[in-house]
Short mmCIF file of C-alpha atoms in Angstrom, two decimals:
data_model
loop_
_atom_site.label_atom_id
_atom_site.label_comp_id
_atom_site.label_asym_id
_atom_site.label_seq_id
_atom_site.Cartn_x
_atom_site.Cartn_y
_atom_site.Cartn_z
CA UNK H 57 14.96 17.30 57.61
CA UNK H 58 16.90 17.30 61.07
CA UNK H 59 16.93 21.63 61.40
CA UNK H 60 15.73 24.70 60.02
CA UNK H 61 16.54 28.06 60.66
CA UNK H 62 13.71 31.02 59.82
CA UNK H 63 15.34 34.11 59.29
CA UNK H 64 12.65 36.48 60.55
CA UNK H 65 12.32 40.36 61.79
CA UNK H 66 10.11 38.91 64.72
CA UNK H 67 10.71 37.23 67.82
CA UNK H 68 9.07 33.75 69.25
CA UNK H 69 7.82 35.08 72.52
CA UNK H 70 5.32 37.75 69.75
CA UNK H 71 3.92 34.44 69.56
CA UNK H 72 2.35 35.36 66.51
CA UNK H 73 -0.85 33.46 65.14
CA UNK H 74 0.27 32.82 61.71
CA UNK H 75 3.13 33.10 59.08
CA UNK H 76 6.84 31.79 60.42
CA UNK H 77 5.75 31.21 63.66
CA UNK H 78 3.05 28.44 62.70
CA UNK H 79 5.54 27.09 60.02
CA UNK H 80 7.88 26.33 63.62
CA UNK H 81 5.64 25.04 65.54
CA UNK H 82 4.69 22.48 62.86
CA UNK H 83 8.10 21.84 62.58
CA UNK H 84 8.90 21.19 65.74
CA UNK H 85 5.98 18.99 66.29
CA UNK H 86 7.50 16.22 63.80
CA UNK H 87 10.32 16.78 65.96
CA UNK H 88 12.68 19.04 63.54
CA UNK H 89 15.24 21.41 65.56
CA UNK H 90 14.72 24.67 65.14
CA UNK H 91 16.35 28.20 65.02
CA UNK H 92 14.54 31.41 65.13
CA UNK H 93 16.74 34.07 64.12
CA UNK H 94 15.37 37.72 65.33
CA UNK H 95 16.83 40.05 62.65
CA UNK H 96 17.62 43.05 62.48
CA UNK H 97 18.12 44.47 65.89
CA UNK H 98 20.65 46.97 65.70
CA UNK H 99 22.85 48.59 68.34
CA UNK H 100 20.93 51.76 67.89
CA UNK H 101 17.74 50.05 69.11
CA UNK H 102 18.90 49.57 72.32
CA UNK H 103 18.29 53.02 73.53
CA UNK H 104 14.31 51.95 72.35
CA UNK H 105 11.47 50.77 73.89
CA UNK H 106 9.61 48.97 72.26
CA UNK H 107 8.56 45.47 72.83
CA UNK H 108 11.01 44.14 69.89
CA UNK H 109 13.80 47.10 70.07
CA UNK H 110 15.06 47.10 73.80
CA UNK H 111 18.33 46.75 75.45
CA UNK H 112 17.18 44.03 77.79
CA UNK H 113 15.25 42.25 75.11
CA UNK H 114 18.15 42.14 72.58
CA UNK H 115 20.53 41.16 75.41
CA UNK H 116 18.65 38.24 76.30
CA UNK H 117 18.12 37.10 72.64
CA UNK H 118 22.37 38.05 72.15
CA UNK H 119 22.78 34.83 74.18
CA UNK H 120 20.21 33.13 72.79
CA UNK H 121 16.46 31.56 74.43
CA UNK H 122 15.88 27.88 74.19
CA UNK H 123 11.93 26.64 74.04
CA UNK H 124 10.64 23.37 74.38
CA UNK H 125 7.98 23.42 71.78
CA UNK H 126 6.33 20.12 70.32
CA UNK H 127 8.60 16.94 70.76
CA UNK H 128 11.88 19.55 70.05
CA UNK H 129 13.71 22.72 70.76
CA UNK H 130 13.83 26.06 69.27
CA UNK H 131 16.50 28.44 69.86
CA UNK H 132 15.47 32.20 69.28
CA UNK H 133 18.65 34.23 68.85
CA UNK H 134 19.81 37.85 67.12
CA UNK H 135 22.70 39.41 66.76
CA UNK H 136 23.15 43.34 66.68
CA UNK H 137 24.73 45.00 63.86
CA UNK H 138 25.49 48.57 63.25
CA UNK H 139 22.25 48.70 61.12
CA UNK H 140 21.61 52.57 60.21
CA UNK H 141 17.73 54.39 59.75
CA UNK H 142 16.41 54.02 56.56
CA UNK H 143 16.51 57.73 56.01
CA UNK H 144 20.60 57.97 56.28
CA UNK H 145 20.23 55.90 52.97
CA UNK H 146 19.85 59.59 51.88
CA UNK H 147 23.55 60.13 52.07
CA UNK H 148 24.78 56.84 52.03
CA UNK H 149 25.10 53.94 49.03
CA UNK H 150 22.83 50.88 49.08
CA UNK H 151 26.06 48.81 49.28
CA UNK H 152 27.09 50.78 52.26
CA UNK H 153 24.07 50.20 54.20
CA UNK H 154 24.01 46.70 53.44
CA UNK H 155 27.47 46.33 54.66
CA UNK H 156 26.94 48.41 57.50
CA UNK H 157 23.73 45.92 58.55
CA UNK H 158 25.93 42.68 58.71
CA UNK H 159 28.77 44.45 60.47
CA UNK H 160 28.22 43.70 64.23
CA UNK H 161 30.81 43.41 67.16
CA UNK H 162 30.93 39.98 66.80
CA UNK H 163 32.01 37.66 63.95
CA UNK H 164 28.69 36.52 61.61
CA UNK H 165 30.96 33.30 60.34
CA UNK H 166 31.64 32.23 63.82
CA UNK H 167 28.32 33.15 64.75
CA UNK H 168 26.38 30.90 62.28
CA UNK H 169 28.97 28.18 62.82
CA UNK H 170 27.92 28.11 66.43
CA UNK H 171 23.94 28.44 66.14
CA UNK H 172 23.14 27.21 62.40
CA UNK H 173 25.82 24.28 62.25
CA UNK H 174 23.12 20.84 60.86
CA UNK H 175 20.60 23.29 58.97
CA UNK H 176 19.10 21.35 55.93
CA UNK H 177 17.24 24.79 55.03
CA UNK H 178 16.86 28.23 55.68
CA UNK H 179 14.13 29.93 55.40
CA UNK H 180 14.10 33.75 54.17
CA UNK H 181 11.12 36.30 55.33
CA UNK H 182 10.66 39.38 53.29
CA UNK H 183 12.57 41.20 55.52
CA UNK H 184 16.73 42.64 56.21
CA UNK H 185 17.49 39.49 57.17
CA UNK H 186 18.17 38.32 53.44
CA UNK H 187 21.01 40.30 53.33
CA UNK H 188 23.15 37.37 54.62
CA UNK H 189 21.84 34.96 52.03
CA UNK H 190 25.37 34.63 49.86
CA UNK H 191 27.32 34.21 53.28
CA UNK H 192 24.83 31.31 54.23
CA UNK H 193 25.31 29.75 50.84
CA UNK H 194 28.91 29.99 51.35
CA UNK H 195 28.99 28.87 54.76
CA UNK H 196 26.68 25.82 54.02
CA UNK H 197 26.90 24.89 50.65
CA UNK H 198 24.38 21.81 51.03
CA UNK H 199 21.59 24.02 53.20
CA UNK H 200 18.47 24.42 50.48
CA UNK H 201 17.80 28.16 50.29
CA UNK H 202 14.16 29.30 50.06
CA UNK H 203 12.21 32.57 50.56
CA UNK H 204 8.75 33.19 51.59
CA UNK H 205 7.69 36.64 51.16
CA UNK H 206 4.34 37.61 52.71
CA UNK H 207 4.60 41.27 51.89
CA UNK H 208 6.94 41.85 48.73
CA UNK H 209 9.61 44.33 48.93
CA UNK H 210 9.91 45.63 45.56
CA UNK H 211 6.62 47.51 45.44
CA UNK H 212 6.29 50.50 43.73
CA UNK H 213 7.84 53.22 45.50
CA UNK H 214 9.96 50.94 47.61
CA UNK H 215 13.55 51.94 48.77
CA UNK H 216 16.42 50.88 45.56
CA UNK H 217 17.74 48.55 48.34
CA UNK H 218 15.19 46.79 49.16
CA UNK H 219 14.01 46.29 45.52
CA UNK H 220 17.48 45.38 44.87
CA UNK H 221 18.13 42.77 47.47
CA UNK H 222 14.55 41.48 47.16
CA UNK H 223 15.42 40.49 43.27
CA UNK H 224 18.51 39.09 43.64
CA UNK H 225 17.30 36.79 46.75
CA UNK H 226 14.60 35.04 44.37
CA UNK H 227 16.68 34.95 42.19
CA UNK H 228 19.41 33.02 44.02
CA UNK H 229 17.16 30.63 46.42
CA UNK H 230 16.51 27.35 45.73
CA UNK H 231 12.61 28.06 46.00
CA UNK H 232 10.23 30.81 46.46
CA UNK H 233 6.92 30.30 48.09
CA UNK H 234 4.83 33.22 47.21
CA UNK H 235 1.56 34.14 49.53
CA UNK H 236 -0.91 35.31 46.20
CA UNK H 237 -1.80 36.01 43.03
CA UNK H 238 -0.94 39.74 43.64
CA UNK H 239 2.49 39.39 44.85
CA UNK H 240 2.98 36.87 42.12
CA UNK H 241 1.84 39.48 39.21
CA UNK H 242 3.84 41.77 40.84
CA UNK H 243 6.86 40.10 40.48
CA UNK H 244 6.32 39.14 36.89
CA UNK H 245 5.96 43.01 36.69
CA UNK H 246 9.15 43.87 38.16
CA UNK H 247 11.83 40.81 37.35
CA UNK H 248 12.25 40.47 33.59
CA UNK H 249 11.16 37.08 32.50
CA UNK H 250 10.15 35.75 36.00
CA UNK H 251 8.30 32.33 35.41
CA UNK H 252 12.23 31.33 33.13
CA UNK H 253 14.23 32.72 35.99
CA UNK H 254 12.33 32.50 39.31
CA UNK H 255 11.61 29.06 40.74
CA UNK H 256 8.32 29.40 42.38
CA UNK H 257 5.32 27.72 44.10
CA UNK H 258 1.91 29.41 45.46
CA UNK H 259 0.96 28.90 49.23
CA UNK H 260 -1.21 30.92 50.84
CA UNK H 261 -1.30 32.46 54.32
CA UNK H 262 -3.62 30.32 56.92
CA UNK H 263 -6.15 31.02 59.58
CA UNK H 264 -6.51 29.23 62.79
CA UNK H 265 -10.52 29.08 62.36
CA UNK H 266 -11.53 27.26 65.44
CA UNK H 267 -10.36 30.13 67.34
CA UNK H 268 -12.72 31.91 66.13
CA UNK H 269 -15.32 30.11 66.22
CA UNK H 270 -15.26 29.72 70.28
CA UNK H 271 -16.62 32.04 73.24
CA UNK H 272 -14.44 34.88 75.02
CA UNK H 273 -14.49 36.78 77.79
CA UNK H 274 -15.30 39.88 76.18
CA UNK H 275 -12.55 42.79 76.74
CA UNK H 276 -14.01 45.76 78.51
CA UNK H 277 -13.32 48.60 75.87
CA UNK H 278 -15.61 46.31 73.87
CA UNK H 279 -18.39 46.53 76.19
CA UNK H 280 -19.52 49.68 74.82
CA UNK H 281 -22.14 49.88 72.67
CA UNK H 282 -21.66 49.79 68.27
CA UNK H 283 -17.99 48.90 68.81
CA UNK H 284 -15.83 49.04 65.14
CA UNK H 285 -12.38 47.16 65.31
CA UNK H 286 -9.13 47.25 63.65
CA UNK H 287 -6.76 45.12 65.09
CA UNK H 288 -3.19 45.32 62.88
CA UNK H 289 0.05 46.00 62.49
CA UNK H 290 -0.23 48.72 59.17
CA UNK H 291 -0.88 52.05 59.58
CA UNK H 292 -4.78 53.67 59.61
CA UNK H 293 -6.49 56.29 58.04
CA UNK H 294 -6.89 58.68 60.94
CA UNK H 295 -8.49 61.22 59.52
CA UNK H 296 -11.00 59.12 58.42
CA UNK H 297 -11.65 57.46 61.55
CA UNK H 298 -11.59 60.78 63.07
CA UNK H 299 -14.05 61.98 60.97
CA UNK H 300 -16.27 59.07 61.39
CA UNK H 301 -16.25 59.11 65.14
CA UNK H 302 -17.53 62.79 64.63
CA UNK H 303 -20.47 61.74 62.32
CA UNK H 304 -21.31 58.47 63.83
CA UNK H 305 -21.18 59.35 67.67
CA UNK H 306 -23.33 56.33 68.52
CA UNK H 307 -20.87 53.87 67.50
CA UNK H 308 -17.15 53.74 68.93
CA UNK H 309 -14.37 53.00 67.36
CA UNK H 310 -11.51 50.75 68.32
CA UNK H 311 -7.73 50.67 67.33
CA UNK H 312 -5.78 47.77 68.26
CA UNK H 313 -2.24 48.64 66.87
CA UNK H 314 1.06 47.98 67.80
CA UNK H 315 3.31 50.65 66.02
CA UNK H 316 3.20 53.99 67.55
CA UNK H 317 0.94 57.32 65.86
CA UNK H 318 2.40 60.52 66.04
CA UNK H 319 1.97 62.57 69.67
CA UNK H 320 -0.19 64.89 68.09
CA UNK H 321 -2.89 62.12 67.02
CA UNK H 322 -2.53 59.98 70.03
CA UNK H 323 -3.64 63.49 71.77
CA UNK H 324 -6.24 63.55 69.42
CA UNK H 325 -7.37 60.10 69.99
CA UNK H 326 -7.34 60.64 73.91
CA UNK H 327 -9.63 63.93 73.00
CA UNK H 328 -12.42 62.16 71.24
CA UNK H 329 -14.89 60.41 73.60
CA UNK H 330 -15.78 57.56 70.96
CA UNK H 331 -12.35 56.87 69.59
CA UNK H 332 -9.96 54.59 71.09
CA UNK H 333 -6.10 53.85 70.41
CA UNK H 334 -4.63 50.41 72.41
CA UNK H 335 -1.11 50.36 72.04
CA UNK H 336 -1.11 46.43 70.64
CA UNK H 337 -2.38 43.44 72.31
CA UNK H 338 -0.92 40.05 72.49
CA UNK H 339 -1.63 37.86 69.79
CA UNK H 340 -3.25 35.04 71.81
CA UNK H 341 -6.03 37.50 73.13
CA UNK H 342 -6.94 38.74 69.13
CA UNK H 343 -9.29 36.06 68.86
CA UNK H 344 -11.31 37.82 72.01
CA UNK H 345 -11.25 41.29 70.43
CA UNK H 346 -12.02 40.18 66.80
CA UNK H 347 -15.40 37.58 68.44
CA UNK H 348 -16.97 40.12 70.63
CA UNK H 349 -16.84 43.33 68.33
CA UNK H 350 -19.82 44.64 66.47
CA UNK H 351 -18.25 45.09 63.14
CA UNK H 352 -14.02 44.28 61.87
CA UNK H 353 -13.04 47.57 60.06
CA UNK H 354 -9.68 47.63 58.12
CA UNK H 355 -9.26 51.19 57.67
CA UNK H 356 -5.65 51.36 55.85
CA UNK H 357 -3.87 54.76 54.42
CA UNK H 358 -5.40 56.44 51.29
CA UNK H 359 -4.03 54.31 48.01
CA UNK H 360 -2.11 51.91 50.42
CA UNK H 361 -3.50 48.51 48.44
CA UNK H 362 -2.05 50.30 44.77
CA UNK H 363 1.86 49.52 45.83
CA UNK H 364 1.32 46.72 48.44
CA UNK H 365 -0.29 43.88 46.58
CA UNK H 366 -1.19 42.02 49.72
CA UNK H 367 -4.31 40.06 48.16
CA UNK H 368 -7.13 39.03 50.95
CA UNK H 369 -4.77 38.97 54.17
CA UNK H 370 -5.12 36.75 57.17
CA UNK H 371 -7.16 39.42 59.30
CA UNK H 372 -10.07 39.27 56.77
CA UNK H 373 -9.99 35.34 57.39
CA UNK H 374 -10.56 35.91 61.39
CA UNK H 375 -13.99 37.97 60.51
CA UNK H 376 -14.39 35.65 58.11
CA UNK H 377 -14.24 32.86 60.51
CA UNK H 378 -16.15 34.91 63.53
CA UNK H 379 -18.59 35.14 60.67
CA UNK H 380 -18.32 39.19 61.17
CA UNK H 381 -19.94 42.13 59.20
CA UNK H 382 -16.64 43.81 57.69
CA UNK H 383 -15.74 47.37 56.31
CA UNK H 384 -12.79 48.01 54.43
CA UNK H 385 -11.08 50.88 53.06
CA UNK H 386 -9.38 51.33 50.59
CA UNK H 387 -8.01 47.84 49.93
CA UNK H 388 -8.17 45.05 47.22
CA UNK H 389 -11.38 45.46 45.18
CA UNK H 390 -11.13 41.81 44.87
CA UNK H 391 -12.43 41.66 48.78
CA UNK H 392 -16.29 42.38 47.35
CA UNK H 393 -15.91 39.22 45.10
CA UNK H 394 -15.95 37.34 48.39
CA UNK H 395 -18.74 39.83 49.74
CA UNK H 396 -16.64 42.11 51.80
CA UNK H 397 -17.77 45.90 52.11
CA UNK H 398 -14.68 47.69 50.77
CA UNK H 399 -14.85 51.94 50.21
CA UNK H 400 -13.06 54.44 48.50
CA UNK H 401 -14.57 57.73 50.04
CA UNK H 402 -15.04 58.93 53.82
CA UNK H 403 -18.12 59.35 52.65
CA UNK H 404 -19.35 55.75 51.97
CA UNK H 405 -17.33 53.67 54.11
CA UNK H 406 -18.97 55.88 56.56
CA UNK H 407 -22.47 55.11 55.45
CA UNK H 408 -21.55 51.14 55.16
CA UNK H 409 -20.34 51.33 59.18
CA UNK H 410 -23.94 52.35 59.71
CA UNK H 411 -25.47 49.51 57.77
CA UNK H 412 -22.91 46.91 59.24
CA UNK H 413 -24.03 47.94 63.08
CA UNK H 414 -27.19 46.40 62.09
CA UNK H 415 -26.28 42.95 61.22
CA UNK H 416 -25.89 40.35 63.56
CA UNK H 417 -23.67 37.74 61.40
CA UNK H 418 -22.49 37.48 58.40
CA UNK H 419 -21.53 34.78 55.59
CA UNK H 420 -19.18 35.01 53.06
CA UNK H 421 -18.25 33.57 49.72
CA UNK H 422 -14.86 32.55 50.24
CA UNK H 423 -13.55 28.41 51.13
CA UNK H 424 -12.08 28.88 54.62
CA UNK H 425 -11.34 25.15 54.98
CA UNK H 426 -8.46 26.04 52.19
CA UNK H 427 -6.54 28.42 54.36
CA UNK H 428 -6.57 26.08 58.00
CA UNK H 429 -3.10 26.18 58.81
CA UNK H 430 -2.72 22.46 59.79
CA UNK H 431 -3.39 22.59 55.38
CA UNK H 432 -1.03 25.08 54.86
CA UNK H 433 1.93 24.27 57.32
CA UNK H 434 1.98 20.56 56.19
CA UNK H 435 2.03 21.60 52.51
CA UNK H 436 4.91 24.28 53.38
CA UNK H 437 6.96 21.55 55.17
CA UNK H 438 6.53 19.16 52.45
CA UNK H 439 8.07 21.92 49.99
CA UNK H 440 11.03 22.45 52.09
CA UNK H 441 11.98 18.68 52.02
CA UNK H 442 11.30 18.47 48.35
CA UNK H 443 14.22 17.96 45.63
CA UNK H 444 13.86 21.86 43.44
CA UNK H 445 17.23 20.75 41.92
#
């Protein structure tokens, strides 16, 4: 392989500690060009401001943003389409709001003839950017094709679009590398017939362990006594933490989230003297938050783990690794086979934050040295450059 392009909603300076970001810096180690293409940013996002949907950000990714990384280049580039809100699929047809996503000022053929010319593979995330999957196939007829889902579309409840395009992308790749056992039974659930039709392999998500494993600097909301983390990208259970900074008022709890809650709980938040909201950190300083808490909490929505089959993510392999006493709720109950707390009720994961205060360390039943992404990245590059015909 001479160049890959990743098809991915993020962009490379997130720096992100896992998923397609470690894939490209592999790559680009063994000295493979690469292409990191930000999608979707739409027009409409310009008038945002957020650290991925802002007019200067998706200006200076228009023209693209060349980084030496290993013994190669990347180029990180988007281009803006007239991508609508989710919610105007109310009034409008899936068809149309596929259509309208790919439409953009400029021409997508001329545009992937300029940037994605010498690709050997592209690389799919579950995410809008598989809607230009047949053009790519049409365009370069010899690229391989392959998808790596980390979080599958088609969960229950899941918009008809997404479902739709979803199927019909592993169903037209040359390869799909699938994160889990859960996201694999869920796609035998859904697609008719998978294991005939579907041409899969299994490859987990990785951990950078040694990071940690080291010393930090410890961050100075953290310096309070009993702290309880989340640090994540899906949404919480606010209420819950809410009501657990009420009963437990010696410990304090910490929320480490990029996406924006609603005014009316970031009020809330600001209100409570042992609850704390941090609008995101960057990825490189995660190891410091996760090392110098007292206990990891992943505190997720009321039924969220019944439609998003996400298996054991990466965030439960960082306590794992900082050897941290962790309380989930409602997630996989397939996290206390590996001996992490999960809950169902305010009630107990409440009264399992005050037994995890007390512990200094903890150990945990789960093979670590499987999920190191130097294992994972070198298996997922030997996949793209095998022969699936």
């Amino acid at each position: 392989m001479k160049k890959i392009t990743f098809l991915t909603g993020h962009s490379w300076k997130s720096n992100r500690l896992g998923g397609f970001h470690q894939f490209a810096r592999a790559a680009c180690e063994l000295g493979i060009e690469v292409v990191f293409f930000s999608f979707p940013r739409p027009y409409y996002s310009f008038f945002m401001h957020q650290e991925l949907y802002n007019r200067k950000s998706i200006r200076a990714l228009s023209k693209g943003i060349s980084y030496a990384v290993g013994s190669s280049t990347l180029l990180n580039i988007t281009l803006p389409t007239f991508k609508l809100p989710n919610k105007a699929n109310k009034f409008l047809s899936d068809e149309m709001m596929n259509r309208l996503e790919r439409l953009s000022l400029r021409s997508f053929r001329k545009f992937a003839r300029t940037y994605f010319s010498g690709t050997d593979v592209f690389v799919f995330e579950s995410s809008d950017g598989m809607i230009f999957l047949d053009e790519l196939k049409s365009l370069f007829p010899d690229a391989k094709m392959v998808y790596r889902p980390s979080d599958p579309l088609m969960y229950d409840g899941a918009l008809s679009r997404y479902v739709k395009n979803e199927m019909h992308t592993m169903m037209s790749v040359d390869m799909n590398i699938i994160v889990n056992n859960e996201g694999l039974e869920l796609y035998r659930r859904k697609i008719p017939d998978f294991d005939e039709k579907v041409r899969y392999e299994l490859l987990s998500n990785g951990v950078d362990i040694s990071s940690y494993e080291k010393k930090y600097d410890c961050p100075e909301l953290l310096k309070k006594p009993n702290t309880i983390l989340y640090v994540g990208a899906w949404e919480v259970e606010w209420n819950l933490l809410f009501h657990a900074a009420a009963v437990l008022p010696d410990c304090n709890f910490v929320v480490v989230l990029p996406n924006y809650p609603s005014s009316d709980i970031q009020k809330k938040a600001a209100e409570t003297e042992n609850l704390f909201y941090v609008p995101g950190s960057p990825p490189e300083e995660v190891p410091a938050w996760i090392t110098n808490c007292a206990v990891v909490m992943v505190p997720y929505v009321t039924g969220f783990y019944e439609n998003r089959p996400l298996g054991i993510t990466a965030k439960y392999y960082q306590a794992m690794a900082a050897k941290k006493p962790i309380v989930a709720y409602s997630d996989t109950p397939k996290l206390s086979e590996v001996g992490v707390c999960v809950t169902y009720s305010y009630d107990d994961f409440i009264s399992e934050v005050k037994k995890a205060v007390g512990k200094k360390e903890c150990s945990y039943e789960f093979n670590l040295a499987d999920r190191k992404w130097e294992t994972i990245t070198a298996r997922f590059l030997e996949i793209l450059g095998e022969n699936h015909d």
